[in-house]
CSV table of C-alpha atoms in Angstrom, one decimal:
chain,number,residue,atom,x,y,z
A,1033,MET,CA,79.7,46.7,198.3
A,1034,ALA,CA,82.7,47.6,196.1
A,1035,SER,CA,82.4,44.4,194.1
A,1036,ALA,CA,78.7,45.0,193.5
A,1037,THR,CA,79.4,48.5,192.3
A,1038,TRP,CA,82.2,47.2,190.0
A,1039,SER,CA,79.9,44.5,188.6
A,1040,ALA,CA,77.1,47.1,187.9
A,1041,LEU,CA,79.7,49.4,186.2
A,1042,ARG,CA,81.0,46.6,184.1
A,1043,ASP,CA,77.5,45.6,183.0
A,1044,THR,CA,76.7,49.2,182.1
A,1045,THR,CA,79.9,49.3,180.0
A,1046,VAL,CA,79.0,46.1,178.2
A,1047,ILE,CA,75.5,47.4,177.4
A,1048,ALA,CA,76.9,50.7,176.2
A,1049,ARG,CA,79.4,48.8,173.9
A,1050,LEU,CA,76.5,46.6,172.6
A,1051,ARG,CA,74.4,49.7,171.9
A,1052,ARG,CA,77.3,51.4,170.0
A,1053,TRP,CA,77.9,48.2,168.0
A,1054,TRP,CA,74.2,47.9,167.2
A,1055,ALA,CA,74.0,51.6,166.2
A,1056,ALA,CA,77.0,51.2,163.8
A,1057,ARG,CA,75.3,48.3,161.9
A,1058,THR,CA,73.4,49.0,158.7
A,1059,LEU,CA,69.6,49.1,158.6
A,1060,ARG,CA,69.6,46.1,156.3
A,1061,PHE,CA,71.7,44.1,158.7
A,1062,ARG,CA,69.7,45.0,161.7
A,1063,ILE,CA,66.4,44.1,160.1
A,1064,THR,CA,67.8,40.8,158.8
A,1065,LEU,CA,69.2,39.9,162.2
A,1066,VAL,CA,66.0,40.7,164.1
A,1067,VAL,CA,63.9,38.8,161.6
A,1068,GLY,CA,66.2,35.8,161.6
A,1069,VAL,CA,66.4,35.6,165.4
A,1070,VAL,CA,62.6,35.9,165.8
A,1071,ALA,CA,62.1,33.2,163.2
A,1072,LEU,CA,64.6,30.9,164.9
A,1073,VAL,CA,62.9,31.4,168.3
A,1074,VAL,CA,59.5,30.7,166.8
A,1075,LEU,CA,60.5,27.7,164.8
A,1076,LEU,CA,62.4,26.2,167.8
A,1077,ALA,CA,59.3,26.7,169.9
A,1078,LEU,CA,57.2,25.0,167.2
A,1079,SER,CA,59.7,22.1,167.0
A,1080,ARG,CA,59.6,21.6,170.7
A,1081,LEU,CA,55.8,21.6,170.6
A,1082,GLY,CA,55.9,19.0,167.8
A,1083,THR,CA,58.3,16.9,169.8
A,1084,GLY,CA,56.1,17.1,172.8
A,1085,LEU,CA,53.0,16.1,170.7
A,1086,LEU,CA,54.9,13.2,169.3
A,1087,GLN,CA,56.0,12.1,172.7
A,1088,SER,CA,52.5,12.4,174.0
A,1089,ALA,CA,51.2,10.3,171.1
A,1090,LEU,CA,53.9,7.6,171.6
A,1091,LEU,CA,53.2,7.4,175.4
A,1092,GLY,CA,49.4,7.3,174.7
A,1093,ALA,CA,49.9,4.4,172.3
A,1094,ALA,CA,52.2,2.6,174.8
A,1095,ASP,CA,49.7,3.1,177.6
A,1096,ALA,CA,46.9,1.7,175.5
A,1097,GLU,CA,48.8,-1.4,174.6
A,1098,LEU,CA,50.0,-2.0,178.2
A,1099,ARG,CA,46.6,-1.3,179.6
A,1100,GLY,CA,45.1,-3.9,177.2
A,1101,GLN,CA,47.6,-6.5,178.3
A,1102,ALA,CA,47.0,-5.7,182.0
A,1103,ARG,CA,43.2,-5.9,181.6
A,1104,ALA,CA,43.4,-9.3,179.8
A,1105,ALA,CA,45.5,-10.6,182.7
A,1106,ALA,CA,43.2,-9.1,185.2
A,1107,ASP,CA,40.2,-10.7,183.6
A,1108,ARG,CA,41.9,-14.1,183.9
A,1109,ILE,CA,42.8,-13.5,187.5
A,1110,SER,CA,39.3,-12.3,188.5
A,1111,THR,CA,37.8,-15.6,187.2
A,1112,GLY,CA,39.9,-17.7,189.6
A,1113,THR,CA,43.0,-18.5,187.6
A,1114,PRO,CA,45.9,-18.8,190.0
A,1115,VAL,CA,48.0,-15.8,190.1
A,1116,ASP,CA,51.2,-17.8,189.9
A,1117,ALA,CA,50.1,-19.3,186.6
A,1118,PRO,CA,52.2,-18.3,183.6
A,1119,GLY,CA,50.8,-15.2,182.1
A,1120,PRO,CA,50.4,-14.5,178.4
A,1121,GLN,CA,53.1,-11.8,178.6
A,1122,PRO,CA,56.3,-12.0,180.6
A,1123,SER,CA,55.9,-8.2,181.2
A,1124,ILE,CA,52.8,-8.8,183.3
A,1125,ARG,CA,53.3,-8.9,187.1
A,1126,VAL,CA,50.8,-9.4,189.9
A,1127,VAL,CA,51.5,-7.7,193.3
A,1128,ASP,CA,49.5,-6.8,196.3
A,1129,THR,CA,48.6,-3.2,197.2
A,1130,ALA,CA,51.9,-2.9,199.1
A,1131,GLY,CA,53.9,-3.8,196.0
A,1132,ASP,CA,55.0,-7.3,197.2
A,1133,PRO,CA,54.8,-9.9,194.3
A,1134,VAL,CA,52.3,-12.7,194.6
A,1135,ASP,CA,53.0,-14.3,191.3
A,1136,GLY,CA,56.0,-16.3,192.6
A,1137,ARG,CA,58.6,-14.1,190.9
A,1138,GLY,CA,61.1,-11.6,192.2
A,1139,PRO,CA,60.3,-8.2,193.5
A,1140,LEU,CA,59.5,-5.3,191.2
A,1141,PRO,CA,62.5,-3.0,190.3
A,1142,LEU,CA,60.5,0.0,191.6
A,1143,ARG,CA,60.8,2.3,194.6
A,1144,PRO,CA,58.1,2.6,197.2
A,1145,ARG,CA,57.1,6.0,195.9
A,1146,GLU,CA,56.7,4.5,192.4
A,1147,ILE,CA,54.6,1.6,193.8
A,1148,ARG,CA,52.3,4.2,195.4
A,1149,GLU,CA,51.9,6.0,192.1
A,1150,LEU,CA,51.0,2.7,190.4
A,1151,ALA,CA,48.4,2.0,193.1
A,1152,ALA,CA,47.0,5.5,192.5
A,1153,GLY,CA,46.4,4.7,188.9
A,1154,GLU,CA,49.3,6.8,187.4
A,1155,SER,CA,51.7,5.7,184.7
A,1156,PHE,CA,55.3,6.8,184.5
A,1157,ASN,CA,58.7,6.2,182.9
A,1158,VAL,CA,61.6,4.6,184.6
A,1159,PHE,CA,65.2,5.1,183.3
A,1160,ARG,CA,67.7,2.8,185.0
A,1161,TYR,CA,70.9,1.2,183.8
A,1162,GLY,CA,70.5,2.6,180.3
A,1163,ASP,CA,67.0,1.0,180.0
A,1164,ALA,CA,63.8,3.0,179.6
A,1165,ARG,CA,60.5,1.3,180.5
A,1166,ARG,CA,56.9,2.4,180.9
A,1167,TRP,CA,54.9,1.2,183.9
A,1168,LEU,CA,51.2,1.2,184.7
A,1169,ALA,CA,48.9,-0.9,186.8
A,1170,VAL,CA,45.2,-2.1,186.7
A,1171,PRO,CA,43.4,-3.0,190.0
A,1172,VAL,CA,41.7,-6.4,190.2
A,1173,VAL,CA,39.7,-8.2,193.0
A,1174,LEU,CA,40.1,-11.9,193.5
A,1175,PRO,CA,37.1,-14.2,193.9
A,1176,ASP,CA,37.8,-14.2,197.7
A,1177,GLY,CA,37.7,-10.3,197.7
A,1178,THR,CA,41.4,-9.8,198.0
A,1179,PRO,CA,42.6,-6.7,196.0
A,1180,ARG,CA,45.6,-7.1,193.7
A,1181,LEU,CA,47.4,-5.0,191.1
A,1182,VAL,CA,48.2,-6.2,187.7
A,1183,VAL,CA,51.3,-4.4,186.7
A,1184,ALA,CA,52.3,-4.1,183.0
A,1185,SER,CA,55.6,-2.6,181.7
A,1186,GLY,CA,57.0,-2.1,178.2
A,1187,ASP,CA,60.3,-1.2,176.6
A,1188,LEU,CA,60.7,2.5,175.5
A,1189,VAL,CA,64.0,2.2,173.8
A,1190,GLY,CA,62.6,2.4,170.3
A,1191,GLY,CA,60.3,5.3,171.2
A,1192,ALA,CA,63.1,7.2,172.9
A,1193,THR,CA,65.3,6.7,169.8
A,1194,LEU,CA,62.4,8.0,167.6
A,1195,LEU,CA,61.9,11.0,169.9
A,1196,ALA,CA,65.6,11.8,169.8
A,1197,ARG,CA,65.7,11.7,166.0
A,1198,ALA,CA,62.5,13.7,165.7
A,1199,ALA,CA,63.9,16.4,168.1
A,1200,ALA,CA,67.1,16.6,166.1
A,1201,GLY,CA,65.2,16.7,162.8
A,1202,PHE,CA,62.9,19.4,164.1
A,1203,GLY,CA,65.8,21.5,165.5
A,1204,LEU,CA,67.7,21.2,162.2
A,1205,ALA,CA,64.5,22.1,160.3
A,1206,ALA,CA,64.0,25.1,162.5
A,1207,LEU,CA,67.6,26.3,162.0
A,1208,LEU,CA,67.3,25.9,158.2
A,1209,GLY,CA,64.0,27.6,158.2
A,1210,ALA,CA,65.4,30.6,160.2
A,1211,VAL,CA,68.3,30.9,157.7
A,1212,VAL,CA,65.8,30.9,154.8
A,1213,VAL,CA,63.7,33.5,156.5
A,1214,ALA,CA,66.7,35.7,157.2
A,1215,LEU,CA,67.9,35.4,153.6
A,1216,ALA,CA,64.4,36.3,152.4
A,1217,ALA,CA,64.4,39.3,154.8
A,1218,TRP,CA,67.8,40.4,153.4
A,1219,VAL,CA,66.6,40.2,149.8
A,1220,ALA,CA,63.3,41.9,150.6
A,1221,THR,CA,65.0,44.7,152.6
A,1222,ARG,CA,67.5,45.2,149.8
A,1223,ALA,CA,64.7,45.5,147.3
A,1224,ALA,CA,62.7,47.8,149.6
A,1225,LEU,CA,65.6,50.1,150.2
A,1226,ARG,CA,66.7,50.2,146.6
A,1227,PRO,CA,64.4,53.2,145.8
A,1228,VAL,CA,65.8,55.0,148.8
A,1229,ASP,CA,69.3,54.5,147.4
A,1230,ARG,CA,68.2,55.8,144.0
A,1231,MET,CA,66.5,58.8,145.7
A,1232,ARG,CA,69.7,59.5,147.7
A,1233,VAL,CA,71.8,59.4,144.6
A,1234,ALA,CA,69.3,61.6,142.7
A,1235,ALA,CA,69.2,64.1,145.6
A,1236,ALA,CA,73.0,64.4,145.7
A,1237,ARG,CA,73.1,65.2,141.9
A,1238,LEU,CA,70.2,67.6,141.9
A,1239,PRO,CA,71.2,71.1,140.7
A,1240,PRO,CA,69.7,74.2,142.4
A,1241,GLY,CA,66.0,74.7,141.6
A,1242,GLU,CA,65.4,71.0,140.7
A,1243,ARG,CA,63.3,68.6,142.7
A,1244,LEU,CA,63.1,64.8,143.2
A,1245,PRO,CA,60.5,62.9,141.3
A,1246,VAL,CA,57.6,61.9,143.6
A,1247,PRO,CA,56.5,58.3,143.4
A,1248,THR,CA,52.9,57.7,142.3
A,1249,ALA,CA,52.1,55.3,145.2
A,1250,ARG,CA,51.0,57.1,148.4
A,1251,ASP,CA,53.5,55.2,150.5
A,1252,GLU,CA,56.4,56.1,152.8
A,1253,LEU,CA,58.7,56.9,149.8
A,1254,HIS,CA,56.1,59.3,148.5
A,1255,ALA,CA,56.1,61.1,151.9
A,1256,LEU,CA,59.9,61.0,152.0
A,1257,ALA,CA,60.2,62.5,148.5
A,1258,GLU,CA,57.8,65.3,149.4
A,1259,GLU,CA,59.7,66.1,152.6
A,1260,ILE,CA,63.0,66.1,150.8
A,1261,ASN,CA,61.5,68.4,148.1
A,1262,SER,CA,60.2,70.7,150.9
A,1263,LEU,CA,63.7,70.7,152.4
A,1264,LEU,CA,65.3,71.5,149.0
A,1265,ALA,CA,62.8,74.4,148.6
A,1266,ARG,CA,63.7,75.8,151.9
A,1267,ARG,CA,67.4,75.4,151.1
A,1268,ASP,CA,67.0,77.2,147.8
A,1269,GLU,CA,64.9,79.9,149.4
A,1270,ALA,CA,67.5,80.4,152.2
A,1271,ALA,CA,70.3,80.5,149.7
A,1272,ALA,CA,68.5,83.1,147.6
A,1273,ARG,CA,67.6,85.1,150.7
A,1274,LEU,CA,71.3,85.0,151.8
A,1275,GLU,CA,72.5,86.0,148.4
A,1276,ARG,CA,70.1,88.9,148.3
A,1277,PHE,CA,70.9,89.9,151.8
A,1278,THR,CA,74.6,89.8,151.2
A,1279,GLY,CA,74.2,91.9,148.1
A,1280,ASP,CA,72.1,94.5,149.9
A,1281,ALA,CA,74.4,94.5,152.9
A,1282,ALA,CA,77.4,95.0,150.6
A,1283,HIS,CA,75.6,97.9,148.9
A,1284,GLU,CA,74.6,99.5,152.2
A,1285,LEU,CA,78.1,99.1,153.7
A,1286,ARG,CA,79.7,100.6,150.6
A,1287,SER,CA,78.1,104.1,151.1
A,1288,PRO,CA,79.4,104.9,154.6
A,1289,VAL,CA,82.8,103.4,153.9
A,1290,ALA,CA,83.0,105.4,150.6
A,1291,ALA,CA,82.0,108.6,152.4
A,1292,ILE,CA,84.5,108.1,155.2
A,1293,ARG,CA,87.2,107.4,152.6
A,1294,ALA,CA,86.3,110.4,150.6
A,1295,GLN,CA,86.4,112.7,153.6
A,1296,ALA,CA,89.7,111.3,154.7
A,1297,GLU,CA,91.3,111.7,151.2
A,1298,VAL,CA,90.0,115.3,151.1
A,1299,ALA,CA,91.5,116.0,154.5
A,1300,VAL,CA,94.9,114.5,153.4
A,1301,ALA,CA,95.0,116.2,150.1
A,1302,HIS,CA,93.9,119.6,151.5
A,1303,PRO,CA,95.1,119.9,155.1
A,1304,ASP,CA,93.0,123.0,156.0
A,1305,PRO,CA,92.7,123.5,159.7
A,1306,ALA,CA,89.5,125.5,159.2
A,1307,LEU,CA,87.8,122.4,157.6
A,1308,ALA,CA,89.3,119.8,159.9
A,1309,ASP,CA,86.5,120.1,162.5
A,1310,GLU,CA,83.7,119.8,159.8
A,1311,THR,CA,85.5,116.9,158.2
A,1312,LEU,CA,85.8,115.0,161.5
A,1313,ARG,CA,82.2,115.6,162.3
A,1314,GLU,CA,81.1,114.1,159.0
A,1315,VAL,CA,83.4,111.2,159.5
A,1316,ALA,CA,82.0,110.6,162.9
A,1317,VAL,CA,78.4,110.7,161.5
A,1318,GLU,CA,79.3,108.2,158.8
A,1319,ALA,CA,81.1,106.0,161.3
A,1320,GLN,CA,78.1,106.0,163.6
A,1321,ARG,CA,75.9,105.1,160.7
A,1322,LEU,CA,78.3,102.3,159.8
A,1323,SER,CA,78.4,101.0,163.4
A,1324,ALA,CA,74.6,101.0,163.6
A,1325,LEU,CA,74.3,99.1,160.3
A,1326,LEU,CA,76.8,96.5,161.5
A,1327,SER,CA,75.0,96.1,164.8
A,1328,ASP,CA,71.7,95.5,163.0
A,1329,LEU,CA,73.3,93.1,160.6
A,1330,LEU,CA,74.8,91.0,163.4
A,1331,ALA,CA,71.5,91.0,165.3
A,1332,LEU,CA,69.6,89.8,162.2
A,1333,ALA,CA,72.2,87.1,161.6
A,1334,ARG,CA,71.9,85.9,165.2
A,1335,ALA,CA,68.1,85.9,164.9
A,1336,ASP,CA,68.2,84.0,161.6
A,1337,ALA,CA,70.5,81.4,163.2
A,1338,GLY,CA,68.1,81.0,166.2
A,1339,GLN,CA,70.8,82.1,168.6
A,1340,ARG,CA,68.8,83.8,171.3
A,1341,PRO,CA,69.0,83.6,175.1
A,1342,ALA,CA,66.4,81.7,177.1
A,1343,ALA,CA,63.2,83.6,177.6
A,1344,GLN,CA,62.6,85.2,181.0
A,1345,PRO,CA,60.0,87.7,182.3
A,1346,VAL,CA,60.9,91.3,181.2
A,1347,ASP,CA,59.1,94.4,182.4
A,1348,LEU,CA,57.9,95.9,179.1
A,1349,ALA,CA,56.7,99.1,180.8
A,1350,GLY,CA,60.0,99.7,182.5
A,1351,ALA,CA,61.9,98.9,179.3
A,1352,ALA,CA,59.8,101.4,177.4
A,1353,ARG,CA,60.6,104.1,180.0
A,1354,ALA,CA,64.3,103.4,179.6
A,1355,ALA,CA,64.0,103.5,175.8
A,1356,ILE,CA,62.2,106.8,175.9
A,1357,SER,CA,64.9,108.2,178.2
A,1358,ARG,CA,67.6,107.2,175.7
A,1359,VAL,CA,65.6,109.0,173.0
A,1360,MET,CA,65.4,112.2,175.1
A,1361,VAL,CA,69.2,112.1,175.8
A,1362,GLN,CA,69.8,111.8,172.0
A,1363,ASP,CA,67.5,114.7,171.2
A,1364,GLY,CA,69.0,116.9,173.9
A,1365,ASP,CA,67.7,120.5,173.7
A,1366,ASP,CA,66.4,120.1,170.2
A,1367,ARG,CA,63.0,121.8,170.4
A,1368,ASP,CA,62.0,120.4,167.0
A,1369,SER,CA,62.1,116.8,168.3
A,1370,PRO,CA,58.7,115.1,168.7
A,1371,ALA,CA,57.4,114.6,172.2
A,1372,VAL,CA,57.1,111.0,173.4
A,1373,HIS,CA,54.1,110.0,175.6
A,1374,LEU,CA,54.0,106.6,177.4
A,1375,VAL,CA,50.7,105.0,178.5
A,1376,ALA,CA,51.3,102.0,180.8
A,1377,PRO,CA,48.4,101.7,183.3
A,1378,THR,CA,49.5,98.3,184.8
A,1379,PRO,CA,52.7,96.3,185.0
A,1380,ALA,CA,53.2,94.1,182.0
A,1381,ARG,CA,55.8,91.3,181.5
A,1382,VAL,CA,56.8,89.6,178.3
A,1383,ALA,CA,58.6,86.3,177.7
A,1384,ALA,CA,61.9,87.4,176.0
A,1385,SER,CA,65.3,88.7,176.9
A,1386,ALA,CA,66.1,92.3,178.1
A,1387,GLY,CA,68.4,92.8,175.1
A,1388,GLU,CA,65.7,91.8,172.6
A,1389,VAL,CA,63.1,94.1,174.2
A,1390,GLY,CA,65.5,97.0,174.2
A,1391,LEU,CA,66.3,96.5,170.5
A,1392,VAL,CA,62.7,96.3,169.5
A,1393,LEU,CA,61.8,99.5,171.4
A,1394,ASP,CA,64.9,101.4,170.1
A,1395,ASN,CA,64.1,100.5,166.5
A,1396,LEU,CA,60.3,101.3,166.8
A,1397,LEU,CA,61.1,104.6,168.5
A,1398,GLY,CA,63.8,105.4,166.0
A,1399,ASN,CA,61.5,104.8,163.1
A,1400,ALA,CA,58.8,106.9,164.7
A,1401,ARG,CA,61.3,109.8,165.4
A,1402,ARG,CA,62.3,109.9,161.7
A,1403,HIS,CA,58.7,110.4,160.5
A,1404,ALA,CA,56.8,112.0,163.4
A,1405,ARG,CA,56.0,115.7,163.2
A,1406,SER,CA,55.3,116.6,166.9
A,1407,VAL,CA,54.2,113.6,169.0
A,1408,ILE,CA,54.9,109.9,169.5
A,1409,ARG,CA,52.5,107.8,171.6
A,1410,VAL,CA,53.7,104.5,173.2
A,1411,ASP,CA,51.1,102.2,174.8
A,1412,VAL,CA,51.9,99.0,176.8
A,1413,LEU,CA,48.7,97.1,177.4
A,1414,PRO,CA,48.3,93.5,178.9
A,1415,ALA,CA,45.8,91.4,177.0
A,1416,GLY,CA,45.4,88.0,178.6
A,1417,ARG,CA,48.1,85.7,177.4
A,1418,TRP,CA,49.6,88.5,175.4
A,1419,VAL,CA,51.1,91.9,175.9
A,1420,ARG,CA,50.4,94.6,173.3
A,1421,LEU,CA,53.0,97.3,172.5
A,1422,VAL,CA,51.6,100.1,170.3
A,1423,VAL,CA,53.8,102.9,168.8
A,1424,GLU,CA,52.0,105.7,166.9
A,1425,ASP,CA,53.2,108.8,165.3
A,1426,ASP,CA,51.6,111.8,163.6
A,1427,GLY,CA,53.8,111.6,160.5
A,1428,PRO,CA,52.8,110.8,156.9
A,1429,GLY,CA,52.0,107.2,157.7
A,1430,ILE,CA,52.6,104.1,155.7
A,1431,PRO,CA,50.7,103.5,152.5
A,1432,GLU,CA,48.4,100.5,152.7
A,1433,ALA,CA,50.2,98.8,149.8
A,1434,ASP,CA,53.5,98.9,151.7
A,1435,ARG,CA,52.4,97.8,155.2
A,1436,GLU,CA,53.8,94.3,154.8
A,1437,ARG,CA,56.8,95.3,152.7
A,1438,VAL,CA,58.2,97.6,155.4
A,1439,PHE,CA,59.3,94.5,157.4
A,1440,ASP,CA,61.5,93.3,154.5
A,1441,ARG,CA,65.2,94.0,154.9
A,1442,PHE,CA,66.7,97.1,153.3
A,1443,THR,CA,63.2,98.5,152.6
A,1444,ARG,CA,63.1,102.3,152.8
A,1445,LEU,CA,59.9,104.1,151.8
A,1446,ALA,CA,61.4,107.6,152.2
A,1447,PRO,CA,65.3,107.4,152.3
A,1448,GLU,CA,65.6,111.1,152.4
A,1449,VAL,CA,63.6,111.5,155.7
A,1450,GLY,CA,65.6,112.0,158.8
A,1451,GLY,CA,68.9,111.2,157.1
A,1452,GLY,CA,67.5,107.8,156.1
A,1453,GLY,CA,68.1,104.5,157.7
A,1454,ALA,CA,69.5,101.3,156.4
A,1455,GLY,CA,66.1,99.7,156.2
A,1456,LEU,CA,66.9,97.1,158.8
A,1457,GLY,CA,65.1,98.4,161.9
A,1458,LEU,CA,61.6,97.0,161.3
A,1459,ALA,CA,63.0,93.8,159.8
A,1460,LEU,CA,64.9,93.3,163.0
A,1461,VAL,CA,61.8,94.0,165.0
A,1462,SER,CA,59.9,91.4,163.0
A,1463,ALA,CA,62.6,88.8,163.4
A,1464,LEU,CA,63.0,89.3,167.1
A,1465,VAL,CA,59.3,89.3,167.9
A,1466,ARG,CA,58.3,86.4,165.7
A,1467,GLY,CA,61.2,84.4,167.0
A,1468,ARG,CA,59.5,84.5,170.4
A,1469,GLY,CA,56.1,83.5,169.0
A,1470,GLY,CA,54.7,87.0,168.7
A,1471,THR,CA,53.4,89.1,165.9
A,1472,VAL,CA,54.0,92.6,164.5
A,1473,VAL,CA,51.7,94.5,162.1
A,1474,ALA,CA,51.7,98.0,160.6
A,1475,THR,CA,48.4,99.9,160.3
A,1476,GLY,CA,47.3,103.5,160.2
A,1477,ALA,CA,47.0,105.7,163.3
A,1478,GLY,CA,44.0,107.9,164.1
A,1479,THR,CA,46.2,111.0,163.6
A,1480,GLY,CA,47.0,109.9,160.1
A,1481,GLY,CA,50.5,108.6,160.9
A,1482,ALA,CA,51.9,105.1,161.2
A,1483,ARG,CA,50.7,102.7,163.9
A,1484,LEU,CA,53.0,99.6,164.7
A,1485,GLU,CA,51.5,97.0,167.0
A,1486,VAL,CA,53.5,94.2,168.6
A,1487,ARG,CA,51.9,91.3,170.4
A,1488,TRP,CA,54.3,89.5,172.7
A,1489,PRO,CA,53.5,86.3,174.6
A,1490,ALA,CA,53.3,86.8,178.4
A,1491,PRO,CA,55.5,84.5,180.5
């Protein structure tokens, strides 16, 4: 049992090494080797077939000649010529059906099984003592009705030599043919891959914004060039988006950092205890704004990189209740804060993570709080394979021309409202929802305010 396990493990190791060796070879080498091996196998099979056909032709010719000699002798014997009379050929023998000679000469150098094969009308080769002979027999009936066998044999040394030389020649021709085919495959593969090498060099030297020339022929290289150009376009777009995002992020981070620094410098330059409390409050507000901005930036960076946890069923109605509770805690006893109403008639689960659902709800409710006058309505409605989340407010609404732009990063239609945000909330909502295969759109509410509808896939 242990030896069998060790043998299987060794075989697996050998196969793994062969796979690694094969994977490390170039494409040109692999194609050439496969084509050469296949050509060698096919040509060797053809050479063996040719040798077999030549052997069959030689044996057929030998059988025809021996059968003619045996029939001539049989015709003489059937007319009454004595069987012990000298035959026209010394290779002609006359025996009875048991194989015993009746021509006055010695016994046949054949085994009983071979005698039976002769009596059955079969022909065969006998190789003994370095001699190769072909044997066959023709039945004949004497005038007195006695059955006899006229046995003819012939030397096959010349034929065997011819077959050996033919087999060697065929094998050498197959080997040379396989080498020629392999060299042709090497040259053809090199010529076929030369445009790919030129394309690779051109792609490495391309400056930003440039594209590879697309071949005129609608072949694989044409498709490859188009895919590479598409990849380059996505790269340039991502680089431009990253540059724009970095600039906007630096601009947005500069404001709270500058405000905190200014408040701290004023407090140090004018240490007035009466203003210390007010200064610390302003510093805390700016620090909170900076913390929220950094959290949103990190969440957007993770969403862009595709770093999201595995989807699992999340109760959207329960998450909405929790988000509304967080909003009420933040508002405290502020009577001017808008009222939030939740409509969730049935349980509804979405395929996402609890953190993503919480971020989406917090940003939608935060956006609605900044613009609503008196009321915010949140609807959670199952819709077949989807779950709809609708957040409406009775604020000024979103102009129709800006309903797609509001999901861009650092877009603020009214920076002065509610202290202004960083313009990342709806962009984060869009990235998180669309990352799970959902959609988010902005429309107008019946009250004249904004209506944001999210469609999440159900688990």
